[in-house]
Short mmCIF file of C-alpha atoms (C1' of nucleotides) in Angstrom, two decimals:
data_model
loop_
_atom_site.label_atom_id
_atom_site.label_comp_id
_atom_site.label_asym_id
_atom_site.label_seq_id
_atom_site.Cartn_x
_atom_site.Cartn_y
_atom_site.Cartn_z
CA MET A 399 -351.04 61.55 -54.53
CA SER A 400 -354.49 62.78 -53.72
CA GLN A 401 -355.07 65.27 -56.52
CA GLY A 402 -357.16 65.06 -59.67
CA ASP A 403 -355.72 65.17 -63.16
CA ALA A 404 -355.77 68.88 -63.89
CA ASP A 405 -352.26 69.92 -64.88
CA PRO A 406 -351.00 72.61 -62.54
CA GLN A 407 -348.03 72.97 -64.86
CA ALA A 408 -350.27 74.60 -67.44
CA GLY A 409 -349.22 78.20 -67.89
CA ARG A 410 -345.99 77.60 -65.96
CA ASP A 411 -343.41 76.79 -68.57
CA ASP A 412 -340.44 77.55 -66.34
CA GLY A 413 -340.81 74.63 -63.97
CA VAL A 414 -338.57 71.61 -63.71
CA ARG A 415 -340.70 68.70 -64.83
CA LEU A 416 -340.13 66.29 -61.99
CA ASP A 417 -341.21 63.10 -63.67
CA THR A 418 -338.96 63.63 -66.69
CA SER A 419 -336.05 65.40 -65.01
CA LEU A 420 -332.75 63.55 -65.01
CA GLY A 421 -331.73 65.54 -61.96
CA TYR A 422 -334.73 64.34 -60.02
CA LEU A 423 -334.20 60.79 -61.21
CA LEU A 424 -330.57 60.96 -60.17
CA LYS A 425 -331.57 62.06 -56.70
CA GLU A 426 -334.19 59.34 -56.54
CA ALA A 427 -331.74 56.60 -57.51
CA SER A 428 -329.12 57.90 -55.12
CA SER A 429 -331.67 58.02 -52.33
CA ALA A 430 -332.73 54.44 -53.00
CA LEU A 431 -329.11 53.29 -53.03
CA ARG A 432 -328.39 55.06 -49.77
CA ALA A 433 -331.46 53.57 -48.11
CA ALA A 434 -330.54 50.08 -49.29
CA MET A 435 -326.98 50.49 -48.01
CA GLU A 436 -328.16 51.79 -44.66
CA GLU A 437 -330.47 48.81 -44.35
CA VAL A 438 -327.69 46.25 -44.73
CA LEU A 439 -325.10 48.25 -42.77
CA ARG A 440 -327.32 48.96 -39.78
CA PRO A 441 -327.09 45.38 -38.41
CA LEU A 442 -323.31 45.82 -38.53
CA GLY A 443 -323.51 49.05 -36.55
CA MET A 444 -322.07 51.03 -39.42
CA THR A 445 -323.16 54.16 -41.30
CA VAL A 446 -322.59 54.72 -45.00
CA THR A 447 -319.79 57.21 -44.38
CA HIS A 448 -318.22 54.85 -41.85
CA TYR A 449 -318.27 52.09 -44.46
CA SER A 450 -316.95 54.41 -47.17
CA CYS A 451 -314.02 55.40 -44.99
CA LEU A 452 -313.00 51.81 -44.26
CA GLU A 453 -313.48 50.73 -47.88
CA LEU A 454 -311.26 53.56 -49.08
CA LEU A 455 -308.58 52.58 -46.58
CA ALA A 456 -308.80 48.93 -47.61
CA GLN A 457 -308.18 49.85 -51.23
CA ARG A 458 -305.74 52.66 -50.68
CA PRO A 459 -303.91 52.34 -47.35
CA GLY A 460 -302.27 55.50 -46.10
CA LEU A 461 -304.88 58.01 -47.22
CA SER A 462 -305.01 61.21 -45.18
CA ASN A 463 -308.07 62.69 -43.51
CA SER A 464 -308.67 65.18 -46.34
CA GLU A 465 -308.27 62.53 -49.02
CA LEU A 466 -310.74 60.26 -47.23
CA ALA A 467 -313.18 63.16 -46.98
CA ARG A 468 -313.04 63.78 -50.72
CA GLY A 469 -313.46 60.09 -51.44
CA ALA A 470 -316.50 59.80 -49.18
CA PHE A 471 -318.02 63.10 -50.36
CA VAL A 472 -318.09 64.80 -46.96
CA THR A 473 -316.12 67.73 -45.56
CA ARG A 474 -312.76 67.11 -43.93
CA GLN A 475 -314.27 68.29 -40.65
CA SER A 476 -316.87 65.54 -40.74
CA MET A 477 -314.30 62.94 -41.66
CA ASN A 478 -312.08 64.16 -38.83
CA VAL A 479 -314.84 63.52 -36.29
CA LEU A 480 -315.38 60.05 -37.72
CA LEU A 481 -311.67 59.20 -37.79
CA GLN A 482 -311.28 60.13 -34.13
CA ALA A 483 -314.10 57.74 -33.23
CA LEU A 484 -312.65 54.98 -35.41
CA GLU A 485 -309.23 55.45 -33.86
CA ARG A 486 -310.76 55.29 -30.39
CA ASP A 487 -312.57 52.08 -31.35
CA GLY A 488 -309.40 50.56 -32.74
CA GLU A 489 -310.54 50.21 -36.35
CA VAL A 490 -307.87 52.50 -37.79
CA GLU A 491 -304.53 53.93 -36.71
CA ARG A 492 -302.91 57.17 -37.72
CA ALA A 493 -299.23 58.09 -37.79
CA ALA A 494 -298.27 60.18 -34.77
CA GLU A 495 -296.58 62.79 -36.92
CA ALA A 496 -296.69 63.76 -40.56
CA PRO A 497 -293.90 62.35 -42.76
CA VAL A 498 -294.36 65.37 -45.00
CA GLY A 499 -296.55 68.44 -44.70
CA LYS A 500 -299.40 68.08 -42.23
CA ALA A 501 -301.14 65.07 -43.76
CA LEU A 502 -301.32 62.09 -41.40
CA PRO A 503 -301.47 58.74 -43.22
CA THR A 504 -304.09 56.33 -41.89
CA GLN A 505 -304.25 52.52 -41.95
CA LEU A 506 -306.75 49.85 -41.04
CA THR A 507 -306.03 47.72 -37.97
CA ALA A 508 -306.69 43.97 -37.97
CA HIS A 509 -310.01 44.73 -36.31
CA GLY A 510 -310.82 47.28 -38.98
CA ARG A 511 -310.07 44.74 -41.70
CA ARG A 512 -312.48 42.28 -40.15
CA ARG A 513 -315.15 44.96 -39.95
CA ILE A 514 -314.80 46.03 -43.58
CA ALA A 515 -314.87 42.45 -44.85
CA ASP A 516 -318.43 41.90 -43.65
CA ALA A 517 -319.60 45.34 -44.67
CA SER A 518 -318.06 45.12 -48.12
CA ALA A 519 -319.81 41.84 -48.83
CA ALA A 520 -323.13 43.34 -47.75
CA VAL A 521 -322.71 46.41 -49.93
CA ARG A 522 -321.58 44.32 -52.87
CA SER A 523 -324.83 42.36 -52.67
CA VAL A 524 -326.76 45.63 -52.80
CA GLU A 525 -324.89 46.77 -55.89
CA THR A 526 -325.46 43.40 -57.53
CA ARG A 527 -329.17 43.71 -56.86
CA MET A 528 -329.15 47.26 -58.25
CA LEU A 529 -327.60 46.05 -61.50
CA ALA A 530 -329.91 43.09 -61.92
CA GLY A 531 -331.77 43.32 -65.20
CA MET A 532 -329.22 45.62 -66.82
CA SER A 533 -327.14 44.34 -69.71
CA GLU A 534 -323.42 45.00 -70.01
CA ALA A 535 -324.22 47.63 -72.62
CA ASP A 536 -326.75 49.31 -70.34
CA GLN A 537 -324.21 49.44 -67.53
CA ALA A 538 -321.55 50.87 -69.82
CA ALA A 539 -323.97 53.53 -71.04
CA ALA A 540 -324.93 54.44 -67.47
CA PHE A 541 -321.25 54.60 -66.56
CA ARG A 542 -320.49 57.07 -69.35
CA ALA A 543 -323.60 59.13 -68.63
CA LEU A 544 -322.84 59.49 -64.93
CA GLN A 545 -319.24 60.42 -65.63
CA SER A 546 -320.35 62.99 -68.18
CA MET A 547 -322.83 64.57 -65.77
CA THR A 548 -320.29 64.72 -62.95
CA ARG A 549 -317.65 66.29 -65.17
CA ALA A 550 -320.06 68.85 -66.58
CA LEU A 551 -321.20 69.90 -63.10
CA ARG A 552 -317.65 70.29 -61.79
CA GLU A 553 -316.41 72.62 -64.51
CA SER A 554 -318.24 75.71 -63.32
CA MET B 792 -303.36 60.57 -53.60
CA SER B 793 -299.94 60.15 -52.10
CA GLN B 794 -299.38 56.45 -52.57
CA GLY B 795 -297.32 54.50 -55.07
CA ASP B 796 -298.70 52.11 -57.65
CA ALA B 797 -298.69 48.85 -55.73
CA ASP B 798 -302.21 47.43 -55.89
CA PRO B 799 -303.60 46.96 -52.40
CA GLN B 800 -306.52 45.17 -54.00
CA ALA B 801 -304.25 42.24 -54.83
CA GLY B 802 -305.38 39.24 -52.85
CA ARG B 803 -308.65 40.95 -51.86
CA ASP B 804 -311.17 39.86 -54.41
CA ASP B 805 -314.17 40.81 -52.30
CA GLY B 806 -313.75 44.56 -52.43
CA VAL B 807 -315.98 47.00 -54.27
CA ARG B 808 -313.79 48.48 -56.98
CA LEU B 809 -314.40 52.15 -56.43
CA ASP B 810 -313.25 53.47 -59.76
CA THR B 811 -315.44 51.09 -61.74
CA SER B 812 -318.41 50.83 -59.39
CA LEU B 813 -321.68 52.22 -60.67
CA GLY B 814 -322.78 52.70 -57.08
CA TYR B 815 -319.79 54.90 -56.34
CA LEU B 816 -320.28 56.81 -59.57
CA LEU B 817 -323.94 57.33 -58.75
CA LYS B 818 -323.01 58.77 -55.38
CA GLU B 819 -320.38 60.96 -56.98
CA ALA B 820 -322.78 62.39 -59.55
CA SER B 821 -325.46 62.95 -56.95
CA SER B 822 -322.96 64.69 -54.70
CA ALA B 823 -321.85 66.97 -57.54
CA LEU B 824 -325.46 67.79 -58.39
CA ARG B 825 -326.28 68.58 -54.79
CA ALA B 826 -323.22 70.82 -54.44
CA ALA B 827 -324.11 72.68 -57.62
CA MET B 828 -327.69 73.18 -56.46
CA GLU B 829 -326.59 74.40 -53.04
CA GLU B 830 -324.28 76.87 -54.72
CA VAL B 831 -327.04 78.53 -56.74
CA LEU B 832 -329.67 78.28 -53.99
CA ARG B 833 -327.51 79.73 -51.23
CA PRO B 834 -327.77 83.34 -52.53
CA LEU B 835 -331.55 82.88 -52.40
CA GLY B 836 -331.39 81.72 -48.80
CA MET B 837 -332.80 78.34 -49.69
CA THR B 838 -331.68 74.77 -49.04
CA VAL B 839 -332.19 71.90 -51.48
CA THR B 840 -335.00 70.38 -49.41
CA HIS B 841 -336.62 73.80 -49.08
CA TYR B 842 -336.52 74.19 -52.86
CA SER B 843 -337.78 70.64 -53.43
CA CYS B 844 -340.78 71.27 -51.22
CA LEU B 845 -341.80 74.47 -53.02
CA GLU B 846 -341.22 72.91 -56.45
CA LEU B 847 -343.44 69.97 -55.56
CA LEU B 848 -346.17 72.30 -54.36
CA ALA B 849 -345.91 74.40 -57.52
CA GLN B 850 -346.46 71.35 -59.68
CA ARG B 851 -348.95 69.54 -57.47
CA PRO B 852 -350.84 71.93 -55.21
CA GLY B 853 -352.51 70.35 -52.22
CA LEU B 854 -349.89 67.74 -51.39
CA SER B 855 -349.82 66.65 -47.76
CA ASN B 856 -346.81 66.64 -45.45
CA SER B 857 -346.16 62.94 -45.96
CA GLU B 858 -346.48 63.19 -49.73
CA LEU B 859 -344.04 66.09 -49.80
CA ALA B 860 -341.62 64.10 -47.67
CA ARG B 861 -341.67 61.19 -50.09
CA GLY B 862 -341.21 63.51 -53.05
CA ALA B 863 -338.24 65.23 -51.46
CA PHE B 864 -336.70 61.99 -50.17
CA VAL B 865 -336.71 62.92 -46.48
CA THR B 866 -338.73 61.59 -43.55
CA ARG B 867 -342.14 63.06 -42.81
CA GLN B 868 -340.73 64.30 -39.51
CA SER B 869 -338.09 66.37 -41.30
CA MET B 870 -340.62 67.74 -43.75
CA ASN B 871 -342.92 68.63 -40.87
CA VAL B 872 -340.23 70.81 -39.30
CA LEU B 873 -339.62 72.51 -42.63
CA LEU B 874 -343.32 73.08 -43.32
CA GLN B 875 -343.80 74.75 -39.95
CA ALA B 876 -340.99 77.16 -40.76
CA LEU B 877 -342.37 77.83 -44.24
CA GLU B 878 -345.83 78.46 -42.84
CA ARG B 879 -344.38 80.85 -40.28
CA ASP B 880 -342.52 82.68 -43.07
CA GLY B 881 -345.66 82.89 -45.19
CA GLU B 882 -344.45 80.82 -48.12
CA VAL B 883 -347.09 78.11 -47.76
CA GLU B 884 -350.44 77.69 -46.06
CA ARG B 885 -352.08 74.55 -44.76
CA ALA B 886 -355.73 73.77 -44.28
CA ALA B 887 -356.78 74.16 -40.64
CA GLU B 888 -358.43 70.76 -40.58
CA ALA B 889 -358.26 67.65 -42.72
CA PRO B 890 -360.99 67.25 -45.36
CA VAL B 891 -360.48 63.50 -45.07
CA GLY B 892 -358.31 61.38 -42.80
CA LYS B 893 -355.52 63.32 -41.13
CA ALA B 894 -353.73 64.61 -44.21
CA LEU B 895 -353.59 68.41 -44.37
CA PRO B 896 -353.39 69.76 -47.94
CA THR B 897 -350.77 72.48 -48.46
CA GLN B 898 -350.61 75.33 -50.99
CA LEU B 899 -348.11 77.97 -51.99
CA THR B 900 -348.88 81.57 -51.09
CA ALA B 901 -348.20 84.43 -53.50
CA HIS B 902 -344.93 84.97 -51.69
CA GLY B 903 -344.07 81.31 -52.03
CA ARG B 904 -344.74 81.45 -55.76
CA ARG B 905 -342.35 84.36 -56.15
CA ARG B 906 -339.70 82.48 -54.18
CA ILE B 907 -339.96 79.30 -56.23
CA ALA B 908 -339.87 81.18 -59.54
CA ASP B 909 -336.32 82.42 -58.92
CA ALA B 910 -335.14 79.15 -57.43
CA SER B 911 -336.60 77.05 -60.21
CA ALA B 912 -334.83 79.09 -62.85
CA ALA B 913 -331.53 78.70 -61.00
CA VAL B 914 -331.93 74.95 -60.64
CA ARG B 915 -332.97 74.61 -64.26
CA SER B 916 -329.73 76.25 -65.33
CA VAL B 917 -327.80 73.71 -63.26
CA GLU B 918 -329.60 70.83 -64.90
CA THR B 919 -328.95 72.31 -68.32
CA ARG B 920 -325.27 72.53 -67.53
CA MET B 921 -325.28 68.94 -66.27
CA LEU B 922 -326.75 67.71 -69.55
CA ALA B 923 -324.41 69.70 -71.76
CA GLY B 924 -322.49 67.38 -74.04
CA MET B 925 -325.03 64.57 -73.85
CA SER B 926 -327.05 63.64 -76.90
CA GLU B 927 -330.76 62.91 -76.76
CA ALA B 928 -329.94 59.23 -77.01
CA ASP B 929 -327.46 59.48 -74.14
CA GLN B 930 -330.06 61.18 -71.98
CA ALA B 931 -332.69 58.58 -72.82
CA ALA B 932 -330.26 55.80 -71.96
CA ALA B 933 -329.39 57.44 -68.66
CA PHE B 934 -333.07 57.89 -67.93
CA ARG B 935 -333.78 54.20 -68.43
CA ALA B 936 -330.72 53.13 -66.48
CA LEU B 937 -331.55 55.27 -63.46
CA GLN B 938 -335.15 54.07 -63.46
CA SER B 939 -334.01 50.47 -63.68
CA MET B 940 -331.58 50.87 -60.76
CA THR B 941 -334.18 52.58 -58.58
CA ARG B 942 -336.78 49.93 -59.29
CA ALA B 943 -334.37 47.07 -58.64
CA LEU B 944 -333.30 48.57 -55.30
CA ARG B 945 -336.86 49.08 -54.13
CA GLU B 946 -338.07 45.54 -54.67
CA SER B 947 -336.26 43.99 -51.75
"C1'" DT C 29 -369.70 46.08 -33.48
"C1'" DG C 30 -364.91 45.47 -32.15
"C1'" DA C 31 -360.18 44.30 -33.28
"C1'" DC C 32 -356.60 44.80 -36.37
"C1'" DT C 33 -353.75 47.18 -39.76
"C1'" DC C 34 -352.10 51.08 -42.08
"C1'" DA C 35 -351.16 56.00 -42.96
"C1'" DT C 36 -350.78 60.45 -41.06
"C1'" DG C 37 -349.35 64.48 -37.98
"C1'" DT C 38 -346.57 65.76 -34.34
"C1'" DC C 39 -343.35 66.05 -30.28
"C1'" DA C 40 -338.88 64.96 -28.25
"C1'" DG C 41 -334.18 63.50 -28.28
"C1'" DT C 42 -330.10 62.04 -30.86
"C1'" DA C 43 -326.74 61.74 -34.41
"C1'" DG C 44 -324.40 63.19 -38.51
"C1'" DT C 45 -322.87 66.93 -41.21
"C1'" DC C 46 -322.00 71.53 -42.11
"C1'" DT C 47 -319.96 76.43 -41.71
"C1'" DG C 48 -316.67 79.36 -39.46
"C1'" DA C 49 -312.31 80.01 -37.58
"C1'" DC C 50 -307.44 79.35 -36.43
"C1'" DA C 51 -302.68 77.52 -36.73
"C1'" DT C 52 -299.27 75.32 -39.44
"C1'" DA C 53 -296.56 73.17 -43.46
"C1'" DG C 54 -295.08 73.30 -48.33
"C1'" DC C 55 -294.44 75.85 -52.66
"C1'" DG C 56 -293.74 79.35 -55.91
"C1'" DT C 57 -292.29 84.10 -56.96
"C1'" DG C 58 -290.52 88.69 -56.56
"C1'" DC D 1432 -285.08 85.89 -47.85
"C1'" DA D 1433 -289.99 87.50 -47.32
"C1'" DC D 1434 -294.47 87.30 -49.00
"C1'" DG D 1435 -298.69 85.28 -50.62
"C1'" DC D 1436 -301.21 81.17 -51.91
"C1'" DT D 1437 -302.80 76.64 -51.12
"C1'" DA D 1438 -303.65 72.49 -48.49
"C1'" DT D 1439 -304.08 70.30 -44.19
"C1'" DG D 1440 -305.64 69.20 -39.23
"C1'" DT D 1441 -308.48 70.56 -35.65
"C1'" DC D 1442 -311.80 72.83 -32.45
"C1'" DA D 1443 -316.34 74.90 -31.63
"C1'" DG D 1444 -321.05 75.93 -32.60
"C1'" DA D 1445 -325.21 75.56 -35.45
"C1'" DC D 1446 -328.11 73.19 -38.35
"C1'" DT D 1447 -330.30 69.40 -40.73
"C1'" DA D 1448 -332.18 65.04 -40.78
"C1'" DC D 1449 -332.88 60.98 -38.41
"C1'" DT D 1450 -334.98 57.42 -34.93
"C1'" DG D 1451 -338.34 56.60 -31.42
"C1'" DA D 1452 -342.78 57.30 -29.64
"C1'" DC D 1453 -347.66 58.48 -29.26
"C1'" DA D 1454 -352.37 59.74 -30.76
"C1'" DT D 1455 -355.74 59.87 -34.32
"C1'" DG D 1456 -358.48 58.76 -38.62
"C1'" DA D 1457 -359.79 55.36 -42.27
"C1'" DG D 1458 -360.33 50.88 -44.12
"C1'" DT D 1459 -360.75 45.62 -43.55
"C1'" DC D 1460 -362.60 41.59 -41.68
"C1'" DA D 1461 -364.38 38.18 -38.48
#
DNA sequence: TGACTCATGTCAGTAGTCTGACATAGCGTG
DNA sequence: CACGCTATGTCAGACTACTGACATGAGTCA
């Protein structure tokens, strides 16, 4: 920052104070997490959304495209593009026709399971590093705070 | 979710437990915040990065392109594209030549100040809603936790 | 002085995500 | 049954942000 110490905020009481704003801090932390994940996933040739998709399928086999999209926080259109690529690359397989409705259940292939194993370990190490220096109580408090913020934002 | 209750995690002890992962929760909260901000900024014809840039300039006039990029958590290339558009639209103005080095200081125009006033109020209301139901102590704890996570992720 | 390193601005191309739109399947209600 | 509502899958186009690359200015050091 190349400016002096005069406070440009003076006389502007309607601004969001960046350095004390929880919203800004939330974005900052999320950005740092994303960057750290990209760094460890890049050598594996995997993006964050790619990883998220496989991780979701590892934990909950049979999720549909729309469910995966919600779990990875992207639109179902974006997830659809990704799923087509993953199917082409043999990491996942989708039922040919819907057992009910239009939702097509998706599963990991053996290849997909190998891919997610490496990626999951890498991401787990990032999360471990992120939590270093935080006590159990700190983590529990952060957990409740993040849940509270998410819930409050959703009920609009 | 359309699956039964069998636990696919059984026998896979290396997975990131989504529903208890602070990393996942952080992404979820950040995603909710971003969606809420986009919702209130859309009527103003403004994206989140667009808003972030103007807010930074309102609080710290004279920031350079690279400094704005870091503050808005995008690359300097992305911010450069945005700044060119904002300059064309008359919301900001940049010095013609660098007073020192190559960094070009940027300021809001009168038009830019009017734009950010509305946007800032809208975003402030979102943040207020996000914090509803959290005590001062909760907010302070969240503040410390987010700072700790960001710091831990950065020192790689 | 010259070489090296770092930060900055900028151009070009690529990749990921989004909005808009359409068709279809299930569900509830008159 | 017919109608509306909701959720889903998918295609197409536009936009945003990214990576890669190059040139320039400032500081460091032998």
